[in-house]
Short mmCIF file of C-alpha atoms in Angstrom, two decimals:
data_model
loop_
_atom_site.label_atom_id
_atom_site.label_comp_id
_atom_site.label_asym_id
_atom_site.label_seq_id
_atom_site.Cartn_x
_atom_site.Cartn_y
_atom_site.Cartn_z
CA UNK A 1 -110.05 131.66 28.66
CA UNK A 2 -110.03 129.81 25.32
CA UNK A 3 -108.42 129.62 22.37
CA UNK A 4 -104.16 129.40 22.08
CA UNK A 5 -104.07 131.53 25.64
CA UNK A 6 -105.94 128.87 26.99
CA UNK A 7 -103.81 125.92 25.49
CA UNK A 8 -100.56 127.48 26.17
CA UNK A 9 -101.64 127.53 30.06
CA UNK A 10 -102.80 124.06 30.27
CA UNK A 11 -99.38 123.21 28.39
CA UNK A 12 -97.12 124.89 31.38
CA UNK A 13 -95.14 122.41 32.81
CA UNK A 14 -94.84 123.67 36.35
CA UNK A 15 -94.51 120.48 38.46
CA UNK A 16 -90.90 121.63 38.16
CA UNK A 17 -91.35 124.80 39.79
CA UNK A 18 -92.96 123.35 43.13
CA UNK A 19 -90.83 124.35 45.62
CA UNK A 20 -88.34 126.59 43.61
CA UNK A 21 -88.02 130.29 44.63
CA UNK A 22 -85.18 131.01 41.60
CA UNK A 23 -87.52 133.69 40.27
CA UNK A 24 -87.84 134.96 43.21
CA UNK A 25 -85.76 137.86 42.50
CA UNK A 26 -87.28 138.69 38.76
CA UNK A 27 -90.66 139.86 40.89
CA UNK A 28 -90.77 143.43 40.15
CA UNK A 29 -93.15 145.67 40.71
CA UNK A 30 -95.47 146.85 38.03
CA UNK A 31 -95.96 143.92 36.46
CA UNK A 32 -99.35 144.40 33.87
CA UNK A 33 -102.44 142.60 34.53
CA UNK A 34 -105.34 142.17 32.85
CA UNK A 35 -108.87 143.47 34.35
CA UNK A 36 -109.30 139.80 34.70
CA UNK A 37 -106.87 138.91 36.61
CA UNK A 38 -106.81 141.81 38.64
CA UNK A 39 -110.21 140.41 39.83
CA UNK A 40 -108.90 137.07 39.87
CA UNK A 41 -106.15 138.10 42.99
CA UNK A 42 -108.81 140.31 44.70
CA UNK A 43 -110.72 137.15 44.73
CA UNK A 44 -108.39 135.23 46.04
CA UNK A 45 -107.09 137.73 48.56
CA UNK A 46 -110.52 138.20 50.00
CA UNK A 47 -111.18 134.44 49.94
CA UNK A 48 -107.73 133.79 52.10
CA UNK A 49 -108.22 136.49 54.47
CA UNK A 50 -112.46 135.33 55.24
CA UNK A 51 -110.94 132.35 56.30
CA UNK A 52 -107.89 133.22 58.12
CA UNK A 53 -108.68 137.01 59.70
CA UNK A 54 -104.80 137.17 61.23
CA UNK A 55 -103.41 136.45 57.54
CA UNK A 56 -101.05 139.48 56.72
CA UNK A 57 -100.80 138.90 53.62
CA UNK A 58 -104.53 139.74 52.70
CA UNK A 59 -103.47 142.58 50.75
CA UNK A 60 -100.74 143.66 48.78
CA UNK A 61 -97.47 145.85 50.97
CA UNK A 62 -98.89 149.45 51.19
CA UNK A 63 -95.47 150.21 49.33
CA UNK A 64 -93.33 148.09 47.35
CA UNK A 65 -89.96 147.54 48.81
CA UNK A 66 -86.54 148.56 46.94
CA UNK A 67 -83.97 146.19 46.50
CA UNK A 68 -80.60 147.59 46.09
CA UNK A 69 -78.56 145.32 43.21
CA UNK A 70 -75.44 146.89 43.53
CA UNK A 71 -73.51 149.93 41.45
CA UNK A 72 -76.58 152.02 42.51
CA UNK A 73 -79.22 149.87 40.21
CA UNK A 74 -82.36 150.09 43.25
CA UNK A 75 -85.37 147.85 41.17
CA UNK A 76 -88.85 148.17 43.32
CA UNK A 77 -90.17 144.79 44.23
CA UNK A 78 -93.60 143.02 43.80
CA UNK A 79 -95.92 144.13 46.64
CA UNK A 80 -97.33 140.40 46.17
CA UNK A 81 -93.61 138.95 46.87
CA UNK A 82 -92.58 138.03 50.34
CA UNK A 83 -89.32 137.87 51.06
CA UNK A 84 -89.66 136.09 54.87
CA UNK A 85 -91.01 132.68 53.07
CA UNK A 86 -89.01 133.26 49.60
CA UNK A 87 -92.59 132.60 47.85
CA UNK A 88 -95.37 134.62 45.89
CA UNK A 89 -98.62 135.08 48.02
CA UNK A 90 -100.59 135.05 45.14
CA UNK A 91 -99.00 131.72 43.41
CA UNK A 92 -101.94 129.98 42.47
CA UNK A 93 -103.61 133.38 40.79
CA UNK A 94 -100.59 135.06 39.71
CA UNK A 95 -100.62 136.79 36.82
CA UNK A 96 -99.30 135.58 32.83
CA UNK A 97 -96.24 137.19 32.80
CA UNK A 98 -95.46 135.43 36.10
CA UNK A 99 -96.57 132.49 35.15
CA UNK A 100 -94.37 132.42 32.00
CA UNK A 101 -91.43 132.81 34.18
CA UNK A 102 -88.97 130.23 33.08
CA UNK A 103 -91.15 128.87 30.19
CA UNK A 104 -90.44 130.97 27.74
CA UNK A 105 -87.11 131.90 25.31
CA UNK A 106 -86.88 135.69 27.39
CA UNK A 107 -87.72 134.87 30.23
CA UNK A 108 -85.41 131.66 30.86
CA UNK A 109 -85.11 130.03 34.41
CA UNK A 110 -82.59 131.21 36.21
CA UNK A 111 -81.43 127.91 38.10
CA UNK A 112 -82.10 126.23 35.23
CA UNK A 113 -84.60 124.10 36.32
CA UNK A 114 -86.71 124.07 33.73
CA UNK A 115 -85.80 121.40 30.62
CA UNK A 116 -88.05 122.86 27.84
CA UNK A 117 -89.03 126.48 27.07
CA UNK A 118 -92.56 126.55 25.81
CA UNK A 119 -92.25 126.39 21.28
CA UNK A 120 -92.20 130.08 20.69
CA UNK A 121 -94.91 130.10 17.98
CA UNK A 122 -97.30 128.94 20.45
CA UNK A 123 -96.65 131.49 23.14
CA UNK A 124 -97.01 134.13 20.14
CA UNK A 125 -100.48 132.90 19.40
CA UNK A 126 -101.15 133.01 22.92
CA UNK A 127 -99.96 136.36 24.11
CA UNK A 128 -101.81 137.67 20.65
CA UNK A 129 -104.79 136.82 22.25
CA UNK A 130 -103.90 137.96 25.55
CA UNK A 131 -102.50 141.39 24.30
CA UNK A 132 -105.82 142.95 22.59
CA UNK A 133 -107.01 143.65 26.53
CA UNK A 134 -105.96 146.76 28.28
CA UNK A 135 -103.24 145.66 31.12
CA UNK A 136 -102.52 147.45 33.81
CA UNK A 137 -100.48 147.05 37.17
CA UNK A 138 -102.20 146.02 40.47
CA UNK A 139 -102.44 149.26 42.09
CA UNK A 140 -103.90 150.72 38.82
CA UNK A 141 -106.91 148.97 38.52
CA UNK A 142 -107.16 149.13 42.99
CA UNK A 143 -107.04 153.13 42.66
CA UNK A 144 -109.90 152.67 39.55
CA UNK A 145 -112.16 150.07 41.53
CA UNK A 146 -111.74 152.41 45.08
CA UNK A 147 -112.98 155.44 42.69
CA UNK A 148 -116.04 153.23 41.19
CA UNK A 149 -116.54 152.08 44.88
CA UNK A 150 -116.82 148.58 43.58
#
């Protein structure tokens, strides 16, 4: 990547964020991806199972679970999230909107752990950039690779 997308990436702070699950509970399923990053986690997935064969988590949950919030409000959870460790299997690959968790004026931390949200012009530059490429969730781009048998 170059350009703001890539500056605004290099910029995230997230030496605050090692350790911390407080997002934990904003991973929803769904989320949009680029074709890039799609690869990007396949990559990575195939890369962490080659070298550990009993790793479960070598593929995303075959369905996303459903987490009941209360007063019937039942959100479907990231098939990447796992709930057991309270972390994100795909942390190091995970996609923008992930990574802007916390970093950003709407999408604030929720424990608070973060001291500065990214300056808003730059993330508008960035996500500019990042918004002229067709994004699509996970399983979207899975169901169009199986069908290309790539």
């Amino acid at each position: 990547m170059v350009g703001a997308l890539a500056e605004l990436l290099q910029s995230l702070d997230l030496s605050v964020c090692n350790g911390c699950d407080g997002c934990g509970l904003r991973c929803t399923a769904g989320v949009p991806m680029t074709h890039q990053e799609y690869v990007q986690i396949r990559a990575y997935l195939h890369r962490r199972c080659r070298l550990d064969a009993a790793n479960t988590e070598c593929s995303p949950k075959g369905e996303n679970p459903i987490a009941d919030l209360g007063d019937g409000v039942r959100i479907a959870l990231c098939s990447f999230r796992d709930d057991m460790r309270g972390r994100c299997t795909i942390y190091p690959v995970r996609p923008l909107i992930c990574r802007l968790m916390g970093h950003v004026p709407w999408l604030p931390c929720p424990v608070e752990r973060v001291p500065a949200v990214m300056r808003p012009e730059v993330v508008r530059r960035a996500l500019d950039e990042y918004c002229v490429w067709e994004r699509r969730p996970y399983e979207e781009w899975d169901r169009q690779a199986s069908r290309e048998g790539s």
